[in-house]
Amino acid sequence: QVHLQESGPGLVKPSGTLSLTCGVSGDSMSSGNWWSWVRQSPEKGLEWIGEINESGTTNYNPSLKSRVTISADKSKNQFSLKVTFVTAADTAMYFCARMRPTGLGLDYWGQGILVTVSS
Amino acid sequence: IQMTQSPSSLSASVGDRVTITCRASQDIDNYLAWFQQKPGKAPRPLIYAASILQSGVPSKFSGSGSGTEFSLTISSLQPEDFATYYCQQYNDYPYSFGQGTKLEIK
């Protein structure tokens, strides 16, 4: 069974950097899937942030692209999200998820982690 | 790509059959997924490729559509089905979600 688990600070100061990690079990990050980040807030709803594959190729949402970096550590079977220069608008529940190739969609999600941007 | 769901909220009774629609602002072929979300939980994948059930999802859920018009139908509603439902397109970047349809007990 595939399991994803987000971890990281739940509170980040304005203008700081949000850093989260998603640990993957039950699948390998070298399996050909894409590994995604999605966030959810009452104001914006569900928002796709970006993804990375086993080759390190990334795709980002243009609305966040200048501030977002997704990276992977295959040796630890985990991938990470960094969002720089955060504001209150970045306060959200952050989810990591697995995206199957060939049209199969986002099929496994982590439980999510609430990140609040506040001084 | 803008995804628009209707209705935004829906009241129904146990045993009812309901349909939620999702419209894409441009052709997305069949790259459409549906999710169920309950408060405090992650979205649960229900359907991918517009009409294919994810593993373990009961057949009371069904999806249809292609291009720009899609629908999710839930038959014989049970108490555990009352939740918020989202559509998502993954045909083109950036992937995008509908605003959600909250299904409430009448």
PDB file of C-alpha atoms in Angstrom:
ATOM      1  CA  GLN A   1       0.000   0.000   0.000  1.00  0.00           C
ATOM      2  CA  VAL A   2       1.331   3.397  -0.987  1.00  0.00           C
ATOM      3  CA  HIS A   3       1.620   5.906   1.831  1.00  0.00           C
ATOM      4  CA  LEU A   4       2.669   9.551   1.704  1.00  0.00           C
ATOM      5  CA  GLN A   5       3.404  11.666   4.754  1.00  0.00           C
ATOM      6  CA  GLU A   6       4.040  15.410   4.860  1.00  0.00           C
ATOM      7  CA  SER A   7       6.322  16.918   7.473  1.00  0.00           C
ATOM      8  CA  GLY A   8       7.692  20.339   8.294  1.00  0.00           C
ATOM      9  CA  PRO A   9       7.046  23.483  10.339  1.00  0.00           C
ATOM     10  CA  GLY A  10       3.446  24.476  10.865  1.00  0.00           C
ATOM     11  CA  LEU A  11       4.292  28.150  11.335  1.00  0.00           C
ATOM     12  CA  VAL A  12       6.370  30.342   9.047  1.00  0.00           C
ATOM     13  CA  LYS A  13       7.084  34.056   9.403  1.00  0.00           C
ATOM     14  CA  PRO A  14       6.093  36.470   6.632  1.00  0.00           C
ATOM     15  CA  SER A  15       8.832  36.916   4.004  1.00  0.00           C
ATOM     16  CA  GLY A  16      10.366  33.641   5.165  1.00  0.00           C
ATOM     17  CA  THR A  17      10.646  30.286   3.383  1.00  0.00           C
ATOM     18  CA  LEU A  18       8.139  27.460   3.707  1.00  0.00           C
ATOM     19  CA  SER A  19       9.851  24.073   3.565  1.00  0.00           C
ATOM     20  CA  LEU A  20       7.990  20.759   3.540  1.00  0.00           C
ATOM     21  CA  THR A  21       9.013  17.173   2.896  1.00  0.00           C
ATOM     22  CA  CYS A  22       6.901  14.257   1.711  1.00  0.00           C
ATOM     23  CA  GLY A  23       8.060  10.790   2.674  1.00  0.00           C
ATOM     24  CA  VAL A  24       6.986   7.987   0.351  1.00  0.00           C
ATOM     25  CA  SER A  25       6.516   4.333   1.304  1.00  0.00           C
ATOM     26  CA  GLY A  26       5.108   1.457  -0.703  1.00  0.00           C
ATOM     27  CA  ASP A  27       6.451   2.882  -3.948  1.00  0.00           C
ATOM     28  CA  SER A  28       9.780   4.050  -5.275  1.00  0.00           C
ATOM     29  CA  MET A  29      10.446   7.545  -6.496  1.00  0.00           C
ATOM     30  CA  SER A  30      12.181   5.830  -9.397  1.00  0.00           C
ATOM     31  CA  SER A  31       8.997   4.034 -10.465  1.00  0.00           C
ATOM     32  CA  GLY A  32       8.045   6.371 -13.303  1.00  0.00           C
ATOM     33  CA  ASN A  33       5.376   8.319 -11.447  1.00  0.00           C
ATOM     34  CA  TRP A  34       5.152  12.064 -10.897  1.00  0.00           C
ATOM     35  CA  TRP A  35       5.208  13.438  -7.350  1.00  0.00           C
ATOM     36  CA  SER A  36       3.027  16.447  -6.724  1.00  0.00           C
ATOM     37  CA  TRP A  37       2.212  19.177  -4.259  1.00  0.00           C
ATOM     38  CA  VAL A  38      -1.308  20.607  -3.895  1.00  0.00           C
ATOM     39  CA  ARG A  39      -2.523  23.179  -1.401  1.00  0.00           C
ATOM     40  CA  GLN A  40      -5.962  24.160  -0.157  1.00  0.00           C
ATOM     41  CA  SER A  41      -7.220  27.329   1.433  1.00  0.00           C
ATOM     42  CA  PRO A  42     -10.734  28.711   1.955  1.00  0.00           C
ATOM     43  CA  GLU A  43      -9.888  31.634  -0.326  1.00  0.00           C
ATOM     44  CA  LYS A  44      -8.430  29.759  -3.298  1.00  0.00           C
ATOM     45  CA  GLY A  45      -9.771  26.235  -2.898  1.00  0.00           C
ATOM     46  CA  LEU A  46      -7.591  23.406  -4.202  1.00  0.00           C
ATOM     47  CA  GLU A  47      -4.518  24.699  -6.040  1.00  0.00           C
ATOM     48  CA  TRP A  48      -1.976  22.553  -7.862  1.00  0.00           C
ATOM     49  CA  ILE A  49       1.539  23.760  -7.020  1.00  0.00           C
ATOM     50  CA  GLY A  50       3.785  21.555  -9.099  1.00  0.00           C
ATOM     51  CA  GLU A  51       5.393  18.158  -9.599  1.00  0.00           C
ATOM     52  CA  ILE A  52       8.654  16.304 -10.113  1.00  0.00           C
ATOM     53  CA  ASN A  53       9.499  13.004 -11.759  1.00  0.00           C
ATOM     54  CA  GLU A  54      12.299  10.485 -11.320  1.00  0.00           C
ATOM     55  CA  SER A  55      14.539  12.345 -13.755  1.00  0.00           C
ATOM     56  CA  GLY A  56      14.206  15.537 -11.734  1.00  0.00           C
ATOM     57  CA  THR A  57      12.035  17.195 -14.358  1.00  0.00           C
ATOM     58  CA  THR A  58       9.675  19.689 -12.757  1.00  0.00           C
ATOM     59  CA  ASN A  59       6.481  21.449 -13.745  1.00  0.00           C
ATOM     60  CA  TYR A  60       5.159  24.401 -11.769  1.00  0.00           C
ATOM     61  CA  ASN A  61       2.020  26.477 -11.563  1.00  0.00           C
ATOM     62  CA  PRO A  62       2.916  29.820 -13.201  1.00  0.00           C
ATOM     63  CA  SER A  63       1.101  31.633 -10.407  1.00  0.00           C
ATOM     64  CA  LEU A  64       3.775  30.409  -7.985  1.00  0.00           C
ATOM     65  CA  LYS A  65       6.669  29.501 -10.259  1.00  0.00           C
ATOM     66  CA  SER A  66       8.984  32.349  -9.286  1.00  0.00           C
ATOM     67  CA  ARG A  67       8.823  31.351  -5.602  1.00  0.00           C
ATOM     68  CA  VAL A  68       8.564  27.546  -5.711  1.00  0.00           C
ATOM     69  CA  THR A  69      11.157  24.792  -5.896  1.00  0.00           C
ATOM     70  CA  ILE A  70      10.358  21.078  -5.822  1.00  0.00           C
ATOM     71  CA  SER A  71      13.233  18.653  -5.389  1.00  0.00           C
ATOM     72  CA  ALA A  72      13.638  14.947  -4.758  1.00  0.00           C
ATOM     73  CA  ASP A  73      15.977  12.761  -2.733  1.00  0.00           C
ATOM     74  CA  LYS A  74      15.662   9.297  -4.222  1.00  0.00           C
ATOM     75  CA  SER A  75      18.057   7.795  -1.667  1.00  0.00           C
ATOM     76  CA  LYS A  76      15.579   8.743   1.075  1.00  0.00           C
ATOM     77  CA  ASN A  77      12.516   8.166  -1.112  1.00  0.00           C
ATOM     78  CA  GLN A  78      11.174  11.620  -0.404  1.00  0.00           C
ATOM     79  CA  PHE A  79      10.531  14.891  -2.178  1.00  0.00           C
ATOM     80  CA  SER A  80      10.376  18.444  -0.946  1.00  0.00           C
ATOM     81  CA  LEU A  81       8.680  21.777  -1.487  1.00  0.00           C
ATOM     82  CA  LYS A  82      10.133  25.225  -0.868  1.00  0.00           C
ATOM     83  CA  VAL A  83       8.134  28.423  -1.188  1.00  0.00           C
ATOM     84  CA  THR A  84      10.051  31.650  -0.689  1.00  0.00           C
ATOM     85  CA  PHE A  85       8.896  35.118   0.383  1.00  0.00           C
ATOM     86  CA  VAL A  86       5.696  33.782   1.906  1.00  0.00           C
ATOM     87  CA  THR A  87       2.754  35.973   2.874  1.00  0.00           C
ATOM     88  CA  ALA A  88      -0.523  35.319   4.651  1.00  0.00           C
ATOM     89  CA  ALA A  89      -1.919  34.246   1.273  1.00  0.00           C
ATOM     90  CA  ASP A  90       0.320  31.144   1.470  1.00  0.00           C
ATOM     91  CA  THR A  91      -1.455  29.947   4.614  1.00  0.00           C
ATOM     92  CA  ALA A  92      -3.051  26.675   3.595  1.00  0.00           C
ATOM     93  CA  MET A  93      -3.259  22.937   4.037  1.00  0.00           C
ATOM     94  CA  TYR A  94      -0.464  21.424   1.957  1.00  0.00           C
ATOM     95  CA  PHE A  95      -0.827  17.946   0.462  1.00  0.00           C
ATOM     96  CA  CYS A  96       1.632  15.758  -1.373  1.00  0.00           C
ATOM     97  CA  ALA A  97       0.281  13.252  -3.871  1.00  0.00           C
ATOM     98  CA  ARG A  98       1.308  10.678  -6.451  1.00  0.00           C
ATOM     99  CA  MET A  99       0.413  11.313 -10.071  1.00  0.00           C
ATOM    100  CA  ARG A 100       0.286   8.233 -12.248  1.00  0.00           C
ATOM    101  CA  PRO A 101       1.462   8.643 -15.829  1.00  0.00           C
ATOM    102  CA  THR A 102      -0.626   7.799 -18.884  1.00  0.00           C
ATOM    103  CA  GLY A 103      -3.721   9.559 -17.672  1.00  0.00           C
ATOM    104  CA  LEU A 104      -4.369   7.725 -14.419  1.00  0.00           C
ATOM    105  CA  GLY A 105      -4.457  10.848 -12.270  1.00  0.00           C
ATOM    106  CA  LEU A 106      -3.609  11.659  -8.665  1.00  0.00           C
ATOM    107  CA  ASP A 107      -4.245   8.361  -6.926  1.00  0.00           C
ATOM    108  CA  TYR A 108      -2.571   8.592  -3.500  1.00  0.00           C
ATOM    109  CA  TRP A 109      -2.506  11.603  -1.209  1.00  0.00           C
ATOM    110  CA  GLY A 110      -0.849  12.399   2.093  1.00  0.00           C
ATOM    111  CA  GLN A 111      -3.019  13.444   5.019  1.00  0.00           C
ATOM    112  CA  GLY A 112      -1.937  17.056   4.651  1.00  0.00           C
ATOM    113  CA  ILE A 113      -0.149  19.553   6.869  1.00  0.00           C
ATOM    114  CA  LEU A 114      -1.443  22.956   7.894  1.00  0.00           C
ATOM    115  CA  VAL A 115       1.034  25.762   7.373  1.00  0.00           C
ATOM    116  CA  THR A 116       0.248  29.169   8.830  1.00  0.00           C
ATOM    117  CA  VAL A 117       2.144  32.294   7.819  1.00  0.00           C
ATOM    118  CA  SER A 118       2.193  34.675  10.756  1.00  0.00           C
ATOM    119  CA  SER A 119       4.614  36.717  12.810  1.00  0.00           C
TER     120      SER A 119
ATOM    121  CA  ILE B   1      -7.979  25.995 -17.787  1.00  0.00           C
ATOM    122  CA  GLN B   2     -10.957  27.107 -15.703  1.00  0.00           C
ATOM    123  CA  MET B   3     -13.064  24.349 -14.174  1.00  0.00           C
ATOM    124  CA  THR B   4     -16.620  25.280 -13.171  1.00  0.00           C
ATOM    125  CA  GLN B   5     -18.804  22.969 -11.117  1.00  0.00           C
ATOM    126  CA  SER B   6     -22.527  23.172 -10.641  1.00  0.00           C
ATOM    127  CA  PRO B   7     -24.289  23.359  -8.377  1.00  0.00           C
ATOM    128  CA  SER B   8     -22.042  24.784  -5.660  1.00  0.00           C
ATOM    129  CA  SER B   9     -24.206  23.080  -3.058  1.00  0.00           C
ATOM    130  CA  LEU B  10     -26.847  20.420  -3.179  1.00  0.00           C
ATOM    131  CA  SER B  11     -29.308  19.045  -0.628  1.00  0.00           C
ATOM    132  CA  ALA B  12     -30.461  15.472  -0.986  1.00  0.00           C
ATOM    133  CA  SER B  13     -31.921  12.650   1.060  1.00  0.00           C
ATOM    134  CA  VAL B  14     -30.589   9.208   1.881  1.00  0.00           C
ATOM    135  CA  GLY B  15     -31.464   6.933  -1.011  1.00  0.00           C
ATOM    136  CA  ASP B  16     -31.503   9.703  -3.623  1.00  0.00           C
ATOM    137  CA  ARG B  17     -29.512   9.797  -6.843  1.00  0.00           C
ATOM    138  CA  VAL B  18     -27.650  13.012  -7.587  1.00  0.00           C
ATOM    139  CA  THR B  19     -25.592  14.394 -10.461  1.00  0.00           C
ATOM    140  CA  ILE B  20     -22.864  17.028 -10.302  1.00  0.00           C
ATOM    141  CA  THR B  21     -21.582  18.678 -13.441  1.00  0.00           C
ATOM    142  CA  CYS B  22     -18.166  20.089 -14.289  1.00  0.00           C
ATOM    143  CA  ARG B  23     -17.385  22.292 -17.257  1.00  0.00           C
ATOM    144  CA  ALA B  24     -13.898  22.997 -18.615  1.00  0.00           C
ATOM    145  CA  SER B  25     -13.090  26.302 -20.299  1.00  0.00           C
ATOM    146  CA  GLN B  26     -11.412  24.390 -23.130  1.00  0.00           C
ATOM    147  CA  ASP B  27     -11.245  20.867 -24.492  1.00  0.00           C
ATOM    148  CA  ILE B  28      -9.525  18.521 -22.026  1.00  0.00           C
ATOM    149  CA  ASP B  29     -10.320  15.268 -23.851  1.00  0.00           C
ATOM    150  CA  ASN B  30     -11.052  12.815 -21.012  1.00  0.00           C
ATOM    151  CA  TYR B  31      -8.312  13.944 -18.616  1.00  0.00           C
ATOM    152  CA  LEU B  32     -10.769  14.576 -15.823  1.00  0.00           C
ATOM    153  CA  ALA B  33     -10.764  13.268 -12.264  1.00  0.00           C
ATOM    154  CA  TRP B  34     -13.299  13.411  -9.444  1.00  0.00           C
ATOM    155  CA  PHE B  35     -12.509  13.548  -5.724  1.00  0.00           C
ATOM    156  CA  GLN B  36     -14.529  13.316  -2.513  1.00  0.00           C
ATOM    157  CA  GLN B  37     -13.397  15.302   0.512  1.00  0.00           C
ATOM    158  CA  LYS B  38     -14.611  15.249   4.079  1.00  0.00           C
ATOM    159  CA  PRO B  39     -13.706  17.914   6.663  1.00  0.00           C
ATOM    160  CA  GLY B  40     -10.132  17.652   7.866  1.00  0.00           C
ATOM    161  CA  LYS B  41      -9.258  14.925   5.391  1.00  0.00           C
ATOM    162  CA  ALA B  42      -7.339  14.739   2.146  1.00  0.00           C
ATOM    163  CA  PRO B  43      -9.280  14.455  -1.096  1.00  0.00           C
ATOM    164  CA  ARG B  44     -10.159  10.854  -1.870  1.00  0.00           C
ATOM    165  CA  PRO B  45      -9.738   9.909  -5.532  1.00  0.00           C
ATOM    166  CA  LEU B  46     -12.949   8.498  -7.001  1.00  0.00           C
ATOM    167  CA  ILE B  47     -12.656   8.562 -10.777  1.00  0.00           C
ATOM    168  CA  TYR B  48      -9.958   9.158 -13.394  1.00  0.00           C
ATOM    169  CA  ALA B  49     -10.104   9.465 -17.167  1.00  0.00           C
ATOM    170  CA  ALA B  50     -13.621  10.861 -16.743  1.00  0.00           C
ATOM    171  CA  SER B  51     -15.304   7.511 -16.165  1.00  0.00           C
ATOM    172  CA  ILE B  52     -12.924   4.917 -14.667  1.00  0.00           C
ATOM    173  CA  LEU B  53     -13.336   4.108 -10.995  1.00  0.00           C
ATOM    174  CA  GLN B  54     -10.221   4.187  -8.851  1.00  0.00           C
ATOM    175  CA  SER B  55      -9.451   0.938  -7.113  1.00  0.00           C
ATOM    176  CA  GLY B  56     -11.800   0.229  -4.223  1.00  0.00           C
ATOM    177  CA  VAL B  57     -14.407   2.838  -5.159  1.00  0.00           C
ATOM    178  CA  PRO B  58     -17.944   1.418  -5.155  1.00  0.00           C
ATOM    179  CA  SER B  59     -19.932   1.263  -8.367  1.00  0.00           C
ATOM    180  CA  LYS B  60     -22.541   3.662  -6.978  1.00  0.00           C
ATOM    181  CA  PHE B  61     -20.194   6.352  -8.271  1.00  0.00           C
ATOM    182  CA  SER B  62     -20.100   6.879 -12.009  1.00  0.00           C
ATOM    183  CA  GLY B  63     -18.615   9.501 -14.284  1.00  0.00           C
ATOM    184  CA  SER B  64     -19.179  10.505 -17.858  1.00  0.00           C
ATOM    185  CA  GLY B  65     -18.266  13.134 -20.388  1.00  0.00           C
ATOM    186  CA  SER B  66     -15.534  14.222 -22.723  1.00  0.00           C
ATOM    187  CA  GLY B  67     -14.211  17.454 -24.128  1.00  0.00           C
ATOM    188  CA  THR B  68     -15.642  20.217 -21.966  1.00  0.00           C
ATOM    189  CA  GLU B  69     -18.710  18.725 -20.244  1.00  0.00           C
ATOM    190  CA  PHE B  70     -18.502  16.123 -17.501  1.00  0.00           C
ATOM    191  CA  SER B  71     -20.702  14.715 -14.787  1.00  0.00           C
ATOM    192  CA  LEU B  72     -20.456  12.668 -11.609  1.00  0.00           C
ATOM    193  CA  THR B  73     -23.490  10.646 -10.537  1.00  0.00           C
ATOM    194  CA  ILE B  74     -23.922   9.096  -7.114  1.00  0.00           C
ATOM    195  CA  SER B  75     -26.737   6.617  -6.709  1.00  0.00           C
ATOM    196  CA  SER B  76     -28.507   5.452  -3.574  1.00  0.00           C
ATOM    197  CA  LEU B  77     -26.981   8.084  -1.294  1.00  0.00           C
ATOM    198  CA  GLN B  78     -25.837   6.888   2.108  1.00  0.00           C
ATOM    199  CA  PRO B  79     -24.846   9.033   5.098  1.00  0.00           C
ATOM    200  CA  GLU B  80     -21.129   8.560   4.347  1.00  0.00           C
ATOM    201  CA  ASP B  81     -21.569  10.067   0.858  1.00  0.00           C
ATOM    202  CA  PHE B  82     -22.380  13.539   2.188  1.00  0.00           C
ATOM    203  CA  ALA B  83     -19.182  15.451   1.528  1.00  0.00           C
ATOM    204  CA  THR B  84     -17.671  17.946  -0.889  1.00  0.00           C
ATOM    205  CA  TYR B  85     -16.846  16.794  -4.414  1.00  0.00           C
ATOM    206  CA  TYR B  86     -14.233  18.277  -6.730  1.00  0.00           C
ATOM    207  CA  CYS B  87     -13.357  17.802 -10.372  1.00  0.00           C
ATOM    208  CA  GLN B  88      -9.814  18.271 -11.664  1.00  0.00           C
ATOM    209  CA  GLN B  89      -8.361  18.507 -15.162  1.00  0.00           C
ATOM    210  CA  TYR B  90      -4.936  17.086 -15.899  1.00  0.00           C
ATOM    211  CA  ASN B  91      -4.846  17.552 -19.636  1.00  0.00           C
ATOM    212  CA  ASP B  92      -2.744  20.696 -19.556  1.00  0.00           C
ATOM    213  CA  TYR B  93      -0.520  22.568 -17.139  1.00  0.00           C
ATOM    214  CA  PRO B  94      -1.234  24.009 -14.701  1.00  0.00           C
ATOM    215  CA  TYR B  95      -3.585  21.297 -13.522  1.00  0.00           C
ATOM    216  CA  SER B  96      -6.704  22.880 -12.047  1.00  0.00           C
ATOM    217  CA  PHE B  97      -9.637  22.029  -9.808  1.00  0.00           C
ATOM    218  CA  GLY B  98     -13.260  23.031  -9.714  1.00  0.00           C
ATOM    219  CA  GLN B  99     -14.505  25.104  -6.801  1.00  0.00           C
ATOM    220  CA  GLY B 100     -16.311  22.150  -5.246  1.00  0.00           C
ATOM    221  CA  THR B 101     -19.878  20.954  -4.747  1.00  0.00           C
ATOM    222  CA  LYS B 102     -21.019  20.493  -1.166  1.00  0.00           C
ATOM    223  CA  LEU B 103     -23.515  17.662  -0.860  1.00  0.00           C
ATOM    224  CA  GLU B 104     -25.638  18.043   2.249  1.00  0.00           C
ATOM    225  CA  ILE B 105     -28.348  15.952   3.865  1.00  0.00           C
ATOM    226  CA  LYS B 106     -31.854  17.323   3.362  1.00  0.00           C
TER     227      LYS B 106
END
